[in-house]
PDB file of C-alpha atoms in Angstrom:
ATOM      1  CA  UNK A   1     -15.193  -2.192   4.191  1.00 37.00           C
ATOM      2  CA  UNK A   2     -16.141   1.471   4.232  1.00 36.00           C
ATOM      3  CA  UNK A   3     -17.594   2.764   0.959  1.00 37.00           C
ATOM      4  CA  UNK A   4     -17.854   6.464   1.809  1.00 37.00           C
ATOM      5  CA  UNK A   5     -14.943   8.863   1.519  1.00 39.00           C
ATOM      6  CA  UNK A   6     -14.393  12.071   3.449  1.00 44.00           C
ATOM      7  CA  UNK A   7     -13.843  15.149   1.333  1.00 45.00           C
ATOM      8  CA  UNK A   8     -10.177  15.997   0.880  1.00 46.00           C
ATOM      9  CA  UNK A   9      -9.275  18.447   3.672  1.00 47.00           C
ATOM     10  CA  UNK A  10      -8.244  21.967   2.829  1.00 42.00           C
ATOM     11  CA  UNK A  11      -4.775  21.082   4.146  1.00 45.00           C
ATOM     12  CA  UNK A  12      -4.307  18.716   1.227  1.00 42.00           C
ATOM     13  CA  UNK A  13      -5.171  21.414  -1.284  1.00 41.00           C
ATOM     14  CA  UNK A  14      -2.717  23.816   0.339  1.00 40.00           C
ATOM     15  CA  UNK A  15       0.035  21.211   0.433  1.00 44.00           C
ATOM     16  CA  UNK A  16      -0.636  20.250  -3.156  1.00 44.00           C
ATOM     17  CA  UNK A  17      -0.162  23.859  -4.179  1.00 38.00           C
ATOM     18  CA  UNK A  18       2.964  24.336  -2.092  1.00 41.00           C
ATOM     19  CA  UNK A  19       4.723  21.135  -3.100  1.00 43.00           C
ATOM     20  CA  UNK A  20       3.782  21.326  -6.740  1.00 44.00           C
ATOM     21  CA  UNK A  21       1.529  18.627  -8.075  1.00 41.00           C
ATOM     22  CA  UNK A  22       0.271  20.580 -11.029  1.00 39.00           C
ATOM     23  CA  UNK A  23       2.688  20.361 -13.924  1.00 40.00           C
ATOM     24  CA  UNK A  24       5.000  17.899 -15.530  1.00 41.00           C
ATOM     25  CA  UNK A  25       8.754  18.525 -15.090  1.00 41.00           C
ATOM     26  CA  UNK A  26      10.846  18.881 -18.198  1.00 40.00           C
ATOM     27  CA  UNK A  27      14.439  19.018 -17.023  1.00 39.00           C
ATOM     28  CA  UNK A  28      15.307  17.884 -13.535  1.00 45.00           C
ATOM     29  CA  UNK A  29      17.504  19.972 -11.271  1.00 46.00           C
ATOM     30  CA  UNK A  30      18.781  18.627  -7.953  1.00 47.00           C
ATOM     31  CA  UNK A  31      19.908  20.935  -5.150  1.00 44.00           C
ATOM     32  CA  UNK A  32      22.172  19.042  -2.747  1.00 44.00           C
ATOM     33  CA  UNK A  33      22.134  19.679   0.983  1.00 38.00           C
ATOM     34  CA  UNK A  34      25.386  19.553   2.956  1.00 36.00           C
ATOM     35  CA  UNK A  35      24.350  16.185   4.464  1.00 37.00           C
ATOM     36  CA  UNK A  36      22.244  14.049   2.153  1.00 41.00           C
ATOM     37  CA  UNK A  37      19.720  11.528   3.457  1.00 47.00           C
ATOM     38  CA  UNK A  38      20.622   7.849   3.642  1.00 56.00           C
ATOM     39  CA  UNK A  39      20.682   6.376   0.146  1.00 67.00           C
ATOM     40  CA  UNK A  40      18.910   3.089  -0.459  1.00 85.00           C
ATOM     41  CA  UNK A  41      16.874   1.390  -3.134  1.00 92.00           C
ATOM     42  CA  UNK A  42      13.320   0.167  -2.997  1.00 98.00           C
ATOM     43  CA  UNK A  43      12.133  -2.468  -5.446  1.00 97.00           C
ATOM     44  CA  UNK A  44       8.801  -3.838  -6.523  1.00 98.00           C
ATOM     45  CA  UNK A  45       8.155  -7.358  -7.842  1.00 97.00           C
ATOM     46  CA  UNK A  46      10.021  -8.382 -10.999  1.00 97.00           C
ATOM     47  CA  UNK A  47       6.745  -9.641 -12.456  1.00 98.00           C
ATOM     48  CA  UNK A  48       3.120  -9.078 -11.655  1.00 98.00           C
ATOM     49  CA  UNK A  49       1.291  -6.051 -10.318  1.00 98.00           C
ATOM     50  CA  UNK A  50       0.525  -4.600  -6.893  1.00 99.00           C
ATOM     51  CA  UNK A  51      -2.564  -2.500  -6.247  1.00 99.00           C
ATOM     52  CA  UNK A  52      -2.005  -0.705  -2.925  1.00 99.00           C
ATOM     53  CA  UNK A  53      -4.939   1.373  -1.650  1.00 98.00           C
ATOM     54  CA  UNK A  54      -5.144   3.777   1.276  1.00 98.00           C
ATOM     55  CA  UNK A  55      -8.502   2.609   2.608  1.00 98.00           C
ATOM     56  CA  UNK A  56     -12.188   3.266   1.852  1.00 98.00           C
ATOM     57  CA  UNK A  57     -11.727   1.737  -1.601  1.00 98.00           C
ATOM     58  CA  UNK A  58     -14.651   2.473  -3.886  1.00 98.00           C
ATOM     59  CA  UNK A  59     -15.747   0.793  -7.099  1.00 98.00           C
ATOM     60  CA  UNK A  60     -12.951   2.257  -9.247  1.00 98.00           C
ATOM     61  CA  UNK A  61     -10.463   0.030  -7.426  1.00 98.00           C
ATOM     62  CA  UNK A  62     -12.495  -3.149  -7.723  1.00 98.00           C
ATOM     63  CA  UNK A  63     -12.970  -2.371 -11.409  1.00 98.00           C
ATOM     64  CA  UNK A  64      -9.218  -1.807 -11.780  1.00 98.00           C
ATOM     65  CA  UNK A  65      -8.488  -5.071  -9.945  1.00 98.00           C
ATOM     66  CA  UNK A  66     -10.870  -6.909 -12.275  1.00 98.00           C
ATOM     67  CA  UNK A  67      -9.151  -5.344 -15.290  1.00 98.00           C
ATOM     68  CA  UNK A  68      -5.681  -6.244 -14.019  1.00 98.00           C
ATOM     69  CA  UNK A  69      -6.525  -9.903 -13.320  1.00 98.00           C
ATOM     70  CA  UNK A  70      -8.028 -10.267 -16.785  1.00 98.00           C
ATOM     71  CA  UNK A  71     -11.789 -10.090 -16.291  1.00 98.00           C
ATOM     72  CA  UNK A  72     -14.651 -11.111 -13.995  1.00 98.00           C
ATOM     73  CA  UNK A  73     -14.281 -14.862 -14.557  1.00 98.00           C
ATOM     74  CA  UNK A  74     -10.619 -15.137 -13.575  1.00 98.00           C
ATOM     75  CA  UNK A  75     -10.043 -16.936 -10.233  1.00 98.00           C
ATOM     76  CA  UNK A  76      -9.299 -14.653  -7.297  1.00 98.00           C
ATOM     77  CA  UNK A  77      -8.568 -15.285  -3.618  1.00 98.00           C
ATOM     78  CA  UNK A  78      -9.854 -12.831  -1.006  1.00 98.00           C
ATOM     79  CA  UNK A  79      -8.393 -12.765   2.501  1.00 98.00           C
ATOM     80  CA  UNK A  80     -10.375 -11.278   5.437  1.00 98.00           C
ATOM     81  CA  UNK A  81      -7.805 -12.163   8.111  1.00 97.00           C
ATOM     82  CA  UNK A  82      -7.044  -8.582   9.204  1.00 97.00           C
ATOM     83  CA  UNK A  83     -10.620  -8.092  10.395  1.00 95.00           C
ATOM     84  CA  UNK A  84     -11.176  -7.841  14.143  1.00 87.00           C
ATOM     85  CA  UNK A  85     -13.686 -10.685  14.366  1.00 73.00           C
ATOM     86  CA  UNK A  86     -12.484 -13.925  15.917  1.00 71.00           C
ATOM     87  CA  UNK A  87     -15.691 -15.640  14.809  1.00 74.00           C
ATOM     88  CA  UNK A  88     -15.100 -16.395  11.148  1.00 88.00           C
ATOM     89  CA  UNK A  89     -18.019 -18.808  10.807  1.00 90.00           C
ATOM     90  CA  UNK A  90     -19.447 -19.961   7.483  1.00 91.00           C
ATOM     91  CA  UNK A  91     -22.022 -17.165   7.443  1.00 93.00           C
ATOM     92  CA  UNK A  92     -19.322 -14.497   7.925  1.00 92.00           C
ATOM     93  CA  UNK A  93     -17.076 -15.956   5.230  1.00 95.00           C
ATOM     94  CA  UNK A  94     -19.961 -16.284   2.783  1.00 96.00           C
ATOM     95  CA  UNK A  95     -20.949 -12.668   3.387  1.00 96.00           C
ATOM     96  CA  UNK A  96     -17.342 -11.639   2.700  1.00 96.00           C
ATOM     97  CA  UNK A  97     -17.286 -13.706  -0.511  1.00 98.00           C
ATOM     98  CA  UNK A  98     -20.598 -12.195  -1.614  1.00 98.00           C
ATOM     99  CA  UNK A  99     -19.189  -8.690  -1.279  1.00 97.00           C
ATOM    100  CA  UNK A 100     -16.963  -9.593  -4.254  1.00 98.00           C
ATOM    101  CA  UNK A 101     -19.501 -11.538  -6.314  1.00 98.00           C
ATOM    102  CA  UNK A 102     -21.861  -8.576  -5.923  1.00 98.00           C
ATOM    103  CA  UNK A 103     -19.188  -6.524  -7.677  1.00 98.00           C
ATOM    104  CA  UNK A 104     -19.146  -8.890 -10.646  1.00 98.00           C
ATOM    105  CA  UNK A 105     -16.417 -11.411  -9.788  1.00 98.00           C
ATOM    106  CA  UNK A 106     -17.616 -14.933 -10.564  1.00 98.00           C
ATOM    107  CA  UNK A 107     -14.752 -17.131  -9.341  1.00 98.00           C
ATOM    108  CA  UNK A 108     -14.029 -16.150  -5.727  1.00 98.00           C
ATOM    109  CA  UNK A 109     -12.332 -18.205  -3.000  1.00 98.00           C
ATOM    110  CA  UNK A 110     -12.166 -16.931   0.581  1.00 98.00           C
ATOM    111  CA  UNK A 111      -8.962 -17.916   2.371  1.00 98.00           C
ATOM    112  CA  UNK A 112      -8.566 -17.396   6.104  1.00 97.00           C
ATOM    113  CA  UNK A 113      -6.709 -18.790   9.090  1.00 96.00           C
ATOM    114  CA  UNK A 114      -5.422 -17.529  12.419  1.00 95.00           C
ATOM    115  CA  UNK A 115      -2.786 -20.287  12.423  1.00 97.00           C
ATOM    116  CA  UNK A 116       0.631 -19.812  10.816  1.00 98.00           C
ATOM    117  CA  UNK A 117       1.064 -23.572  11.123  1.00 98.00           C
ATOM    118  CA  UNK A 118      -1.989 -24.131   8.916  1.00 98.00           C
ATOM    119  CA  UNK A 119      -0.844 -21.419   6.489  1.00 98.00           C
ATOM    120  CA  UNK A 120       2.452 -23.285   6.188  1.00 98.00           C
ATOM    121  CA  UNK A 121       0.786 -26.257   4.479  1.00 98.00           C
ATOM    122  CA  UNK A 122       0.492 -26.930   0.770  1.00 98.00           C
ATOM    123  CA  UNK A 123      -3.179 -27.769   1.207  1.00 98.00           C
ATOM    124  CA  UNK A 124      -4.052 -24.367   2.636  1.00 98.00           C
ATOM    125  CA  UNK A 125      -1.996 -22.479   0.018  1.00 98.00           C
ATOM    126  CA  UNK A 126      -3.405 -24.489  -2.905  1.00 98.00           C
ATOM    127  CA  UNK A 127      -6.109 -21.989  -4.005  1.00 98.00           C
ATOM    128  CA  UNK A 128      -3.434 -19.340  -4.569  1.00 98.00           C
ATOM    129  CA  UNK A 129      -1.623 -21.650  -6.986  1.00 97.00           C
ATOM    130  CA  UNK A 130      -4.503 -21.335  -9.456  1.00 96.00           C
ATOM    131  CA  UNK A 131      -5.465 -17.719  -8.780  1.00 98.00           C
ATOM    132  CA  UNK A 132      -4.891 -14.696 -10.971  1.00 98.00           C
ATOM    133  CA  UNK A 133      -5.259 -12.282  -8.092  1.00 98.00           C
ATOM    134  CA  UNK A 134      -5.338 -11.906  -4.311  1.00 99.00           C
ATOM    135  CA  UNK A 135      -7.060  -9.157  -2.298  1.00 98.00           C
ATOM    136  CA  UNK A 136      -6.085  -8.492   1.338  1.00 98.00           C
ATOM    137  CA  UNK A 137      -8.771  -6.993   3.571  1.00 96.00           C
ATOM    138  CA  UNK A 138      -8.616  -4.010   5.861  1.00 97.00           C
ATOM    139  CA  UNK A 139      -8.461  -4.294   9.642  1.00 97.00           C
ATOM    140  CA  UNK A 140      -5.198  -4.685  11.572  1.00 97.00           C
ATOM    141  CA  UNK A 141      -2.171  -5.501   9.416  1.00 98.00           C
ATOM    142  CA  UNK A 142      -0.386  -7.480  12.130  1.00 98.00           C
ATOM    143  CA  UNK A 143      -3.085 -10.173  11.822  1.00 98.00           C
ATOM    144  CA  UNK A 144      -2.077 -10.733   8.185  1.00 98.00           C
ATOM    145  CA  UNK A 145       1.553 -10.961   9.330  1.00 98.00           C
ATOM    146  CA  UNK A 146       0.777 -13.354  12.201  1.00 98.00           C
ATOM    147  CA  UNK A 147      -0.955 -15.779   9.869  1.00 98.00           C
ATOM    148  CA  UNK A 148       1.040 -15.660   6.641  1.00 98.00           C
ATOM    149  CA  UNK A 149       4.536 -14.215   7.091  1.00 98.00           C
ATOM    150  CA  UNK A 150       7.293 -16.691   6.114  1.00 98.00           C
ATOM    151  CA  UNK A 151       4.891 -19.570   5.390  1.00 98.00           C
ATOM    152  CA  UNK A 152       4.103 -21.632   2.305  1.00 98.00           C
ATOM    153  CA  UNK A 153       1.189 -19.270   1.762  1.00 98.00           C
ATOM    154  CA  UNK A 154       3.641 -16.353   1.678  1.00 98.00           C
ATOM    155  CA  UNK A 155       5.670 -18.294  -0.889  1.00 98.00           C
ATOM    156  CA  UNK A 156       2.510 -18.794  -2.930  1.00 98.00           C
ATOM    157  CA  UNK A 157       1.858 -15.038  -2.948  1.00 98.00           C
ATOM    158  CA  UNK A 158       5.339 -14.454  -4.394  1.00 98.00           C
ATOM    159  CA  UNK A 159       4.842 -17.241  -6.916  1.00 98.00           C
ATOM    160  CA  UNK A 160       1.578 -15.639  -8.028  1.00 98.00           C
ATOM    161  CA  UNK A 161       3.448 -12.400  -8.711  1.00 98.00           C
ATOM    162  CA  UNK A 162       6.185 -14.349 -10.472  1.00 98.00           C
ATOM    163  CA  UNK A 163       3.704 -15.690 -13.014  1.00 98.00           C
ATOM    164  CA  UNK A 164       2.263 -12.220 -13.650  1.00 98.00           C
ATOM    165  CA  UNK A 165      -0.592 -12.166 -11.151  1.00 98.00           C
ATOM    166  CA  UNK A 166      -2.010  -9.314  -9.113  1.00 99.00           C
ATOM    167  CA  UNK A 167      -1.955  -8.639  -5.377  1.00 99.00           C
ATOM    168  CA  UNK A 168      -4.258  -5.915  -4.073  1.00 98.00           C
ATOM    169  CA  UNK A 169      -5.236  -4.631  -0.673  1.00 98.00           C
ATOM    170  CA  UNK A 170      -6.818  -1.661   1.048  1.00 98.00           C
ATOM    171  CA  UNK A 171      -5.919  -0.097   4.408  1.00 98.00           C
ATOM    172  CA  UNK A 172      -4.282  -2.946   6.385  1.00 98.00           C
ATOM    173  CA  UNK A 173      -4.139  -4.774   3.068  1.00 98.00           C
ATOM    174  CA  UNK A 174      -1.957  -1.941   1.757  1.00 98.00           C
ATOM    175  CA  UNK A 175       0.498  -1.688   4.653  1.00 98.00           C
ATOM    176  CA  UNK A 176       1.094  -5.459   4.746  1.00 98.00           C
ATOM    177  CA  UNK A 177       2.518  -5.290   1.215  1.00 98.00           C
ATOM    178  CA  UNK A 178       5.517  -3.255   2.365  1.00 98.00           C
ATOM    179  CA  UNK A 179       8.672  -4.533   3.991  1.00 98.00           C
ATOM    180  CA  UNK A 180       8.318  -2.503   7.203  1.00 98.00           C
ATOM    181  CA  UNK A 181       4.988  -2.892   8.998  1.00 98.00           C
ATOM    182  CA  UNK A 182       3.864   0.575  10.026  1.00 98.00           C
ATOM    183  CA  UNK A 183       1.238   0.612  12.807  1.00 98.00           C
ATOM    184  CA  UNK A 184       1.951  -3.059  13.455  1.00 98.00           C
ATOM    185  CA  UNK A 185       1.329  -2.971  17.184  1.00 98.00           C
ATOM    186  CA  UNK A 186      -1.232  -5.291  18.786  1.00 97.00           C
ATOM    187  CA  UNK A 187      -2.142  -2.693  21.431  1.00 96.00           C
ATOM    188  CA  UNK A 188      -3.057   0.271  19.241  1.00 97.00           C
ATOM    189  CA  UNK A 189      -2.970   1.382  15.615  1.00 96.00           C
ATOM    190  CA  UNK A 190      -1.559   4.718  16.786  1.00 97.00           C
ATOM    191  CA  UNK A 191       1.803   3.095  17.636  1.00 98.00           C
ATOM    192  CA  UNK A 192       3.946   3.454  14.521  1.00 98.00           C
ATOM    193  CA  UNK A 193       6.763   1.066  15.564  1.00 98.00           C
ATOM    194  CA  UNK A 194       5.205  -1.753  17.537  1.00 97.00           C
ATOM    195  CA  UNK A 195       5.544  -5.439  18.336  1.00 98.00           C
ATOM    196  CA  UNK A 196       5.205  -6.412  14.648  1.00 98.00           C
ATOM    197  CA  UNK A 197       7.643  -4.698  12.282  1.00 98.00           C
ATOM    198  CA  UNK A 198       7.892  -7.009   9.260  1.00 98.00           C
ATOM    199  CA  UNK A 199       5.486  -6.985   6.342  1.00 98.00           C
ATOM    200  CA  UNK A 200       5.171  -9.397   3.432  1.00 98.00           C
ATOM    201  CA  UNK A 201       7.770  -7.378   1.512  1.00 98.00           C
ATOM    202  CA  UNK A 202       6.297  -7.264  -1.986  1.00 98.00           C
ATOM    203  CA  UNK A 203       8.029  -3.867  -2.112  1.00 98.00           C
ATOM    204  CA  UNK A 204      11.408  -3.673  -0.371  1.00 98.00           C
ATOM    205  CA  UNK A 205      12.785  -0.935   1.912  1.00 98.00           C
ATOM    206  CA  UNK A 206       9.436   0.788   2.308  1.00 98.00           C
ATOM    207  CA  UNK A 207       6.907   1.738   4.982  1.00 98.00           C
ATOM    208  CA  UNK A 208       3.340   2.288   3.774  1.00 99.00           C
ATOM    209  CA  UNK A 209       0.734   4.232   5.729  1.00 98.00           C
ATOM    210  CA  UNK A 210      -2.970   4.658   4.883  1.00 98.00           C
ATOM    211  CA  UNK A 211      -6.046   6.846   5.596  1.00 98.00           C
ATOM    212  CA  UNK A 212      -3.461   9.617   5.432  1.00 98.00           C
ATOM    213  CA  UNK A 213      -5.262  12.962   5.203  1.00 98.00           C
ATOM    214  CA  UNK A 214      -8.660  11.614   6.205  1.00 98.00           C
ATOM    215  CA  UNK A 215      -7.185  10.821   9.651  1.00 98.00           C
ATOM    216  CA  UNK A 216      -4.604  13.625   9.775  1.00 98.00           C
ATOM    217  CA  UNK A 217      -1.722  11.137   9.747  1.00 98.00           C
ATOM    218  CA  UNK A 218       0.580  12.960   7.330  1.00 98.00           C
ATOM    219  CA  UNK A 219       3.393  13.505   9.855  1.00 98.00           C
ATOM    220  CA  UNK A 220       3.251  10.099  11.562  1.00 98.00           C
ATOM    221  CA  UNK A 221       5.654   8.324   9.187  1.00 98.00           C
ATOM    222  CA  UNK A 222       8.488  10.534  10.418  1.00 98.00           C
ATOM    223  CA  UNK A 223       8.438   8.522  13.657  1.00 98.00           C
ATOM    224  CA  UNK A 224       9.595   5.517  11.630  1.00 98.00           C
ATOM    225  CA  UNK A 225      11.913   7.361   9.280  1.00 97.00           C
ATOM    226  CA  UNK A 226      13.837   8.999  12.133  1.00 96.00           C
ATOM    227  CA  UNK A 227      14.770   5.510  13.346  1.00 97.00           C
ATOM    228  CA  UNK A 228      15.061   3.892   9.926  1.00 97.00           C
ATOM    229  CA  UNK A 229      16.147   6.586   7.447  1.00 96.00           C
ATOM    230  CA  UNK A 230      16.948   3.972   4.804  1.00 97.00           C
ATOM    231  CA  UNK A 231      13.234   3.368   4.263  1.00 98.00           C
ATOM    232  CA  UNK A 232      11.082   5.061   1.665  1.00 98.00           C
ATOM    233  CA  UNK A 233       7.864   6.374   3.193  1.00 98.00           C
ATOM    234  CA  UNK A 234       4.643   6.324   1.177  1.00 98.00           C
ATOM    235  CA  UNK A 235       1.395   7.680   2.620  1.00 98.00           C
ATOM    236  CA  UNK A 236      -1.900   6.938   0.876  1.00 98.00           C
ATOM    237  CA  UNK A 237      -5.091   8.898   1.340  1.00 98.00           C
ATOM    238  CA  UNK A 238      -8.489   7.184   1.218  1.00 98.00           C
ATOM    239  CA  UNK A 239      -9.830   5.948  -2.133  1.00 98.00           C
ATOM    240  CA  UNK A 240      -6.344   6.594  -3.507  1.00 98.00           C
ATOM    241  CA  UNK A 241      -3.567   4.154  -4.264  1.00 98.00           C
ATOM    242  CA  UNK A 242      -0.596   3.173  -6.337  1.00 99.00           C
ATOM    243  CA  UNK A 243      -0.232   0.592  -9.086  1.00 98.00           C
ATOM    244  CA  UNK A 244       3.228  -0.972  -8.781  1.00 98.00           C
ATOM    245  CA  UNK A 245       4.818  -2.731 -11.740  1.00 98.00           C
ATOM    246  CA  UNK A 246       8.507  -3.491 -11.546  1.00 97.00           C
ATOM    247  CA  UNK A 247      10.372  -0.673  -9.859  1.00 97.00           C
ATOM    248  CA  UNK A 248       7.835   2.034 -10.680  1.00 98.00           C
ATOM    249  CA  UNK A 249       4.388   3.022  -9.573  1.00 98.00           C
ATOM    250  CA  UNK A 250       1.556   5.163 -10.901  1.00 98.00           C
ATOM    251  CA  UNK A 251      -0.871   7.038  -8.661  1.00 98.00           C
ATOM    252  CA  UNK A 252      -4.541   6.108  -9.091  1.00 98.00           C
ATOM    253  CA  UNK A 253      -7.598   7.519  -7.344  1.00 98.00           C
ATOM    254  CA  UNK A 254      -9.262  10.705  -6.161  1.00 97.00           C
ATOM    255  CA  UNK A 255      -6.800  12.242  -3.677  1.00 98.00           C
ATOM    256  CA  UNK A 256      -3.026  12.365  -3.111  1.00 98.00           C
ATOM    257  CA  UNK A 257      -0.081  10.132  -2.279  1.00 98.00           C
ATOM    258  CA  UNK A 258       2.582  11.588   0.021  1.00 98.00           C
ATOM    259  CA  UNK A 259       6.233  10.748  -0.644  1.00 98.00           C
ATOM    260  CA  UNK A 260       8.849  10.768   2.116  1.00 98.00           C
ATOM    261  CA  UNK A 261      12.176  10.216   0.362  1.00 97.00           C
ATOM    262  CA  UNK A 262      14.495  12.868   1.775  1.00 96.00           C
ATOM    263  CA  UNK A 263      13.699  15.315  -1.014  1.00 96.00           C
ATOM    264  CA  UNK A 264      11.124  17.945  -1.855  1.00 95.00           C
ATOM    265  CA  UNK A 265       9.960  17.961  -5.450  1.00 95.00           C
ATOM    266  CA  UNK A 266       8.637  21.130  -7.033  1.00 91.00           C
ATOM    267  CA  UNK A 267       6.999  20.587 -10.415  1.00 88.00           C
ATOM    268  CA  UNK A 268       6.418  24.316 -10.691  1.00 89.00           C
ATOM    269  CA  UNK A 269      10.141  25.018 -10.383  1.00 90.00           C
ATOM    270  CA  UNK A 270      11.164  21.841 -12.190  1.00 86.00           C
ATOM    271  CA  UNK A 271      13.452  21.045  -9.268  1.00 92.00           C
ATOM    272  CA  UNK A 272      14.170  18.304  -6.726  1.00 94.00           C
ATOM    273  CA  UNK A 273      15.563  19.726  -3.467  1.00 94.00           C
ATOM    274  CA  UNK A 274      17.710  17.406  -1.348  1.00 94.00           C
ATOM    275  CA  UNK A 275      16.744  17.809   2.303  1.00 95.00           C
ATOM    276  CA  UNK A 276      19.021  17.757   5.309  1.00 93.00           C
ATOM    277  CA  UNK A 277      18.597  14.764   7.645  1.00 87.00           C
ATOM    278  CA  UNK A 278      15.814  15.349  10.142  1.00 87.00           C
ATOM    279  CA  UNK A 279      13.786  17.574   7.820  1.00 92.00           C
ATOM    280  CA  UNK A 280      10.091  16.835   8.226  1.00 94.00           C
ATOM    281  CA  UNK A 281       9.030  17.560   4.674  1.00 96.00           C
ATOM    282  CA  UNK A 282       7.199  15.498   2.097  1.00 97.00           C
ATOM    283  CA  UNK A 283       5.598  16.147  -1.276  1.00 97.00           C
ATOM    284  CA  UNK A 284       2.453  15.004  -3.011  1.00 97.00           C
ATOM    285  CA  UNK A 285       1.633  13.139  -6.193  1.00 98.00           C
ATOM    286  CA  UNK A 286      -1.767  12.977  -7.842  1.00 97.00           C
ATOM    287  CA  UNK A 287      -3.477  10.564 -10.227  1.00 98.00           C
ATOM    288  CA  UNK A 288      -1.406   9.680 -13.281  1.00 98.00           C
ATOM    289  CA  UNK A 289       1.920  10.789 -11.848  1.00 97.00           C
ATOM    290  CA  UNK A 290       4.686   8.214 -11.680  1.00 98.00           C
ATOM    291  CA  UNK A 291       7.519   7.407  -9.309  1.00 98.00           C
ATOM    292  CA  UNK A 292      10.804   5.511  -9.691  1.00 98.00           C
ATOM    293  CA  UNK A 293      11.196   3.272  -6.628  1.00 98.00           C
ATOM    294  CA  UNK A 294      14.736   2.170  -7.385  1.00 97.00           C
ATOM    295  CA  UNK A 295      16.119   5.681  -7.802  1.00 96.00           C
ATOM    296  CA  UNK A 296      13.597   7.326  -5.473  1.00 96.00           C
ATOM    297  CA  UNK A 297      12.562  10.146  -7.746  1.00 95.00           C
ATOM    298  CA  UNK A 298       9.509  11.409  -9.571  1.00 96.00           C
ATOM    299  CA  UNK A 299       9.241  10.359 -13.194  1.00 94.00           C
ATOM    300  CA  UNK A 300       6.551  12.848 -14.146  1.00 74.00           C
TER     301      UNK A 300
END
């Protein structure tokens, strides 16, 4: 997992200025376009917390995860399945476990399989039943889907949230938490709509992209949204994420989160502009700002 972060490109600073990330709105004004975008709702889990990180997660996110699960001694499950290696021997898995114990976690279980059949057993899913948190690794998100989608392990993830637990993930571990699996193609991570299109769905009606400005990906989500305008698009830059509780999220981290919801929000003008279908515009949120998933609008 990469621990260095590229400096935020100048483009981000310019966009932040243009789209208004500086001040808190007081009274919302909405300007309607002649043809409004498709209206839909996105929802987070009724209970529990999601920590969704755009890659290159540094210590602030592991510290936040530890805080959310209740401390260093709470049981957590870490899942390396998205990694490219097909040789998950004992030495590899122990090294992965140690990367968490080195950060202060004392009760860490590594869970991995390449077999959906194995993941669909109570025995395999058992460690999640006692966990307070789960962390999904980076890599290729379709590997998480291949192993866990619609299995007893997937059920256990939802049960963990239902009892107030925490699910976190960075890079591939972020995208897998959405309902639509952006970059889910087995051939290349540059294909936005590939041979895997379903995520674990901890947030509904959403496509989540990562490494956004660090890899100049800020316009790629439009490829999905042109075909599926009902989806909310959320793009996360590196070492930046969102903390989802219920139907709201708060931005956390050093850079920006891009929102693709058919509007353009200007904090400076205290206005939300409704965009015409096909408009390739987005706006940015910074740390501490909040978003209403259900109503698809900035809270502050």
